[in-house]
Amino acid sequence: AGSTACVAVVTSEFVLVANVGDSRALVCAAGSPASAPRLKAVQLSRDHHPEVPEERARIEAAGGRVVFTGAVYRVDGALAMSRAIGDAEFKSHGVIATPEFTEYSIAEAGAGSYLLLTSDGVFETMSNEEVCRTMGSGSTSLDEMASRIVRRALDRGSSDNVSVIVV
């Protein structure tokens, strides 16, 4: 078995994100002016899927195959991620657990912005922009914002795990 990881370290100046797999870090940024009615979606992590050219090259160089299964690309027709923690049987086929790092300036986001750490099931049915719109305004709790996103993804038929943390 294997898993993904999306971790964020938040300081007063920046957010540092480390990602392995297809969980996602997203900022819903208020930007400027802070009174703007919509939050701008800024994706801080990259989904590690086997069809991404540099991921595919590493997998094929290791002797793995990238196969389209009718719905998604998979390593050797089985694993839908090119990076994962665990999944030992795929390590010799180019699947790695090395994270990618992204640094994002808190000043860029602006006051009234939010950091979201999400599992991939959210994005089966929603775009980054829809996630930020669904979250709503700061007039509710962070837990309620996360719950709105989860409910919307499930209501739209997401069949994967759906988890959201709002900071």
mmCIF file of C-alpha atoms in Angstrom:
data_model
loop_
_atom_site.group_PDB
_atom_site.id
_atom_site.type_symbol
_atom_site.label_atom_id
_atom_site.label_comp_id
_atom_site.label_asym_id
_atom_site.label_seq_id
_atom_site.Cartn_x
_atom_site.Cartn_y
_atom_site.Cartn_z
ATOM 1 C CA ALA A 1 0.000 0.000 0.000
ATOM 2 C CA GLY A 2 1.038 3.577 -0.477
ATOM 3 C CA SER A 3 0.020 7.117 0.276
ATOM 4 C CA THR A 4 0.543 10.755 -0.621
ATOM 5 C CA ALA A 5 1.765 13.626 1.529
ATOM 6 C CA CYS A 6 1.214 17.352 1.307
ATOM 7 C CA VAL A 7 2.819 19.288 4.155
ATOM 8 C CA ALA A 8 3.050 23.024 4.774
ATOM 9 C CA VAL A 9 5.231 25.050 7.113
ATOM 10 C CA VAL A 10 3.823 28.532 7.674
ATOM 11 C CA THR A 11 5.914 31.407 8.994
ATOM 12 C CA SER A 12 5.158 35.113 9.225
ATOM 13 C CA GLU A 13 6.860 35.622 5.843
ATOM 14 C CA PHE A 14 6.234 32.539 3.714
ATOM 15 C CA VAL A 15 4.586 29.154 3.249
ATOM 16 C CA LEU A 16 6.845 26.224 2.373
ATOM 17 C CA VAL A 17 5.030 23.249 0.849
ATOM 18 C CA ALA A 18 6.424 19.738 0.356
ATOM 19 C CA ASN A 19 4.380 17.401 -1.826
ATOM 20 C CA VAL A 20 4.560 13.730 -2.860
ATOM 21 C CA GLY A 21 1.694 12.317 -4.925
ATOM 22 C CA ASP A 22 -1.572 13.907 -5.922
ATOM 23 C CA SER A 23 -2.717 15.670 -2.763
ATOM 24 C CA ARG A 24 -2.687 19.408 -3.361
ATOM 25 C CA ALA A 25 -1.774 22.675 -1.626
ATOM 26 C CA LEU A 26 -3.783 25.672 -2.753
ATOM 27 C CA VAL A 27 -3.927 29.299 -1.652
ATOM 28 C CA CYS A 28 -7.199 31.150 -1.997
ATOM 29 C CA ALA A 29 -5.619 34.600 -2.121
ATOM 30 C CA ALA A 30 -7.443 37.822 -1.395
ATOM 31 C CA GLY A 31 -4.758 39.797 -3.208
ATOM 32 C CA SER A 32 -5.233 43.500 -3.629
ATOM 33 C CA PRO A 33 -7.510 45.177 -2.865
ATOM 34 C CA ALA A 34 -8.407 42.991 0.098
ATOM 35 C CA SER A 35 -12.072 43.875 -0.429
ATOM 36 C CA ALA A 36 -12.153 42.131 -3.836
ATOM 37 C CA PRO A 37 -15.215 39.847 -3.947
ATOM 38 C CA ARG A 38 -13.397 36.750 -5.220
ATOM 39 C CA LEU A 39 -10.473 34.801 -3.907
ATOM 40 C CA LYS A 40 -7.842 33.984 -6.535
ATOM 41 C CA ALA A 41 -6.739 30.339 -6.668
ATOM 42 C CA VAL A 42 -2.968 29.785 -6.593
ATOM 43 C CA GLN A 43 -1.837 26.140 -6.771
ATOM 44 C CA LEU A 44 1.312 25.626 -4.682
ATOM 45 C CA SER A 45 1.941 21.970 -5.478
ATOM 46 C CA ARG A 46 2.090 19.904 -8.638
ATOM 47 C CA ASP A 47 0.142 16.660 -8.949
ATOM 48 C CA HIS A 48 2.543 13.778 -9.565
ATOM 49 C CA HIS A 49 0.860 11.837 -12.345
ATOM 50 C CA PRO A 50 2.696 9.465 -14.696
ATOM 51 C CA GLU A 51 1.676 11.341 -17.877
ATOM 52 C CA VAL A 52 3.621 14.467 -16.806
ATOM 53 C CA PRO A 53 6.574 14.470 -19.249
ATOM 54 C CA GLU A 54 9.454 14.533 -16.731
ATOM 55 C CA GLU A 55 7.708 11.983 -14.501
ATOM 56 C CA ARG A 56 7.051 9.708 -17.484
ATOM 57 C CA ALA A 57 10.686 9.972 -18.603
ATOM 58 C CA ARG A 58 11.939 8.846 -15.177
ATOM 59 C CA ILE A 59 9.466 5.928 -15.044
ATOM 60 C CA GLU A 60 10.344 4.708 -18.541
ATOM 61 C CA ALA A 61 14.093 5.100 -17.909
ATOM 62 C CA ALA A 62 13.677 2.781 -14.901
ATOM 63 C CA GLY A 63 11.885 0.168 -17.024
ATOM 64 C CA GLY A 64 8.338 1.053 -16.000
ATOM 65 C CA ARG A 65 5.495 1.624 -18.434
ATOM 66 C CA VAL A 66 2.920 4.417 -18.489
ATOM 67 C CA VAL A 67 -0.418 2.990 -19.638
ATOM 68 C CA PHE A 68 -3.717 4.777 -20.302
ATOM 69 C CA THR A 69 -6.402 2.633 -18.680
ATOM 70 C CA GLY A 70 -9.424 4.326 -20.229
ATOM 71 C CA ALA A 71 -9.783 6.824 -17.401
ATOM 72 C CA VAL A 72 -6.299 7.835 -16.248
ATOM 73 C CA TYR A 73 -2.652 7.111 -16.937
ATOM 74 C CA ARG A 74 -1.099 4.552 -14.588
ATOM 75 C CA VAL A 75 2.379 3.176 -13.886
ATOM 76 C CA ASP A 76 2.382 -0.388 -15.249
ATOM 77 C CA GLY A 77 -1.387 -0.081 -15.661
ATOM 78 C CA ALA A 78 -1.911 0.006 -11.883
ATOM 79 C CA LEU A 79 -0.690 3.077 -9.942
ATOM 80 C CA ALA A 80 -2.152 6.502 -10.823
ATOM 81 C CA MET A 81 0.734 8.421 -9.206
ATOM 82 C CA SER A 82 4.367 8.810 -10.220
ATOM 83 C CA ARG A 83 5.487 9.679 -6.671
ATOM 84 C CA ALA A 84 4.239 7.990 -3.536
ATOM 85 C CA ILE A 85 5.213 7.006 -0.019
ATOM 86 C CA GLY A 86 5.173 3.227 0.099
ATOM 87 C CA ASP A 87 4.026 1.310 -2.997
ATOM 88 C CA ALA A 88 7.275 -0.668 -2.751
ATOM 89 C CA GLU A 89 6.509 -2.855 -5.780
ATOM 90 C CA PHE A 90 6.689 0.230 -8.023
ATOM 91 C CA LYS A 91 9.986 1.675 -6.722
ATOM 92 C CA SER A 92 12.050 -0.332 -9.229
ATOM 93 C CA HIS A 93 9.811 1.109 -11.982
ATOM 94 C CA GLY A 94 10.608 4.755 -11.310
ATOM 95 C CA VAL A 95 8.047 5.673 -8.645
ATOM 96 C CA ILE A 96 9.863 7.770 -6.046
ATOM 97 C CA ALA A 97 9.024 9.348 -2.688
ATOM 98 C CA THR A 98 11.116 12.489 -3.250
ATOM 99 C CA PRO A 99 9.003 15.573 -2.511
ATOM 100 C CA GLU A 100 8.848 18.744 -4.564
ATOM 101 C CA PHE A 101 9.090 21.996 -2.606
ATOM 102 C CA THR A 102 7.375 25.313 -3.254
ATOM 103 C CA GLU A 103 7.867 28.567 -1.361
ATOM 104 C CA TYR A 104 5.123 31.196 -1.459
ATOM 105 C CA SER A 105 5.281 34.700 0.011
ATOM 106 C CA ILE A 106 2.620 35.549 2.591
ATOM 107 C CA ALA A 107 2.737 39.156 1.329
ATOM 108 C CA GLU A 108 1.656 37.928 -2.149
ATOM 109 C CA ALA A 109 -1.481 36.353 -0.728
ATOM 110 C CA GLY A 110 -2.718 39.395 1.168
ATOM 111 C CA ALA A 111 -4.884 39.640 4.262
ATOM 112 C CA GLY A 112 -7.994 37.484 4.170
ATOM 113 C CA SER A 113 -6.280 34.645 2.291
ATOM 114 C CA TYR A 114 -6.401 30.947 3.113
ATOM 115 C CA LEU A 115 -4.108 27.954 2.659
ATOM 116 C CA LEU A 116 -5.823 24.662 1.794
ATOM 117 C CA LEU A 117 -4.312 21.184 1.990
ATOM 118 C CA THR A 118 -6.523 18.740 0.124
ATOM 119 C CA SER A 119 -6.713 15.158 -1.045
ATOM 120 C CA ASP A 120 -7.149 14.405 -4.740
ATOM 121 C CA GLY A 121 -10.834 13.504 -4.563
ATOM 122 C CA VAL A 122 -11.698 17.202 -4.270
ATOM 123 C CA PHE A 123 -10.347 17.846 -7.763
ATOM 124 C CA GLU A 124 -12.211 14.982 -9.443
ATOM 125 C CA THR A 125 -15.232 17.273 -9.556
ATOM 126 C CA MET A 126 -13.965 20.813 -8.883
ATOM 127 C CA SER A 127 -11.364 23.201 -10.299
ATOM 128 C CA ASN A 128 -9.055 25.236 -8.059
ATOM 129 C CA GLU A 129 -11.225 28.299 -8.704
ATOM 130 C CA GLU A 130 -14.424 26.434 -7.774
ATOM 131 C CA VAL A 131 -12.827 25.308 -4.535
ATOM 132 C CA CYS A 132 -12.047 28.923 -3.588
ATOM 133 C CA ARG A 133 -15.581 30.055 -4.520
ATOM 134 C CA THR A 134 -17.195 27.165 -2.622
ATOM 135 C CA MET A 135 -15.190 27.869 0.507
ATOM 136 C CA GLY A 136 -17.085 31.108 1.079
ATOM 137 C CA SER A 137 -16.048 34.109 3.069
ATOM 138 C CA GLY A 138 -14.351 34.520 6.422
ATOM 139 C CA SER A 139 -17.749 34.918 8.093
ATOM 140 C CA THR A 140 -17.742 31.205 8.991
ATOM 141 C CA SER A 141 -15.263 28.970 10.765
ATOM 142 C CA LEU A 142 -12.346 27.306 8.996
ATOM 143 C CA ASP A 143 -13.953 23.919 9.699
ATOM 144 C CA GLU A 144 -17.191 25.042 8.015
ATOM 145 C CA MET A 145 -15.241 26.288 4.990
ATOM 146 C CA ALA A 146 -13.568 22.865 4.694
ATOM 147 C CA SER A 147 -16.905 21.076 5.164
ATOM 148 C CA ARG A 148 -18.507 23.084 2.337
ATOM 149 C CA ILE A 149 -15.801 21.936 -0.071
ATOM 150 C CA VAL A 150 -16.070 18.300 1.029
ATOM 151 C CA ARG A 151 -19.886 18.326 0.701
ATOM 152 C CA ARG A 152 -19.729 19.891 -2.775
ATOM 153 C CA ALA A 153 -17.160 17.345 -4.033
ATOM 154 C CA LEU A 154 -19.212 14.436 -2.661
ATOM 155 C CA ASP A 155 -22.506 15.877 -3.964
ATOM 156 C CA ARG A 156 -20.916 16.072 -7.421
ATOM 157 C CA GLY A 157 -19.956 12.410 -7.277
ATOM 158 C CA SER A 158 -16.294 12.325 -6.298
ATOM 159 C CA SER A 159 -15.336 8.676 -5.909
ATOM 160 C CA ASP A 160 -11.935 9.187 -4.277
ATOM 161 C CA ASN A 161 -10.966 10.276 -0.778
ATOM 162 C CA VAL A 162 -12.097 13.829 -0.035
ATOM 163 C CA SER A 163 -10.301 15.666 2.763
ATOM 164 C CA VAL A 164 -9.673 19.388 3.252
ATOM 165 C CA ILE A 165 -7.771 21.399 5.854
ATOM 166 C CA VAL A 166 -8.165 25.195 5.772
ATOM 167 C CA VAL A 167 -5.555 27.408 7.463
#
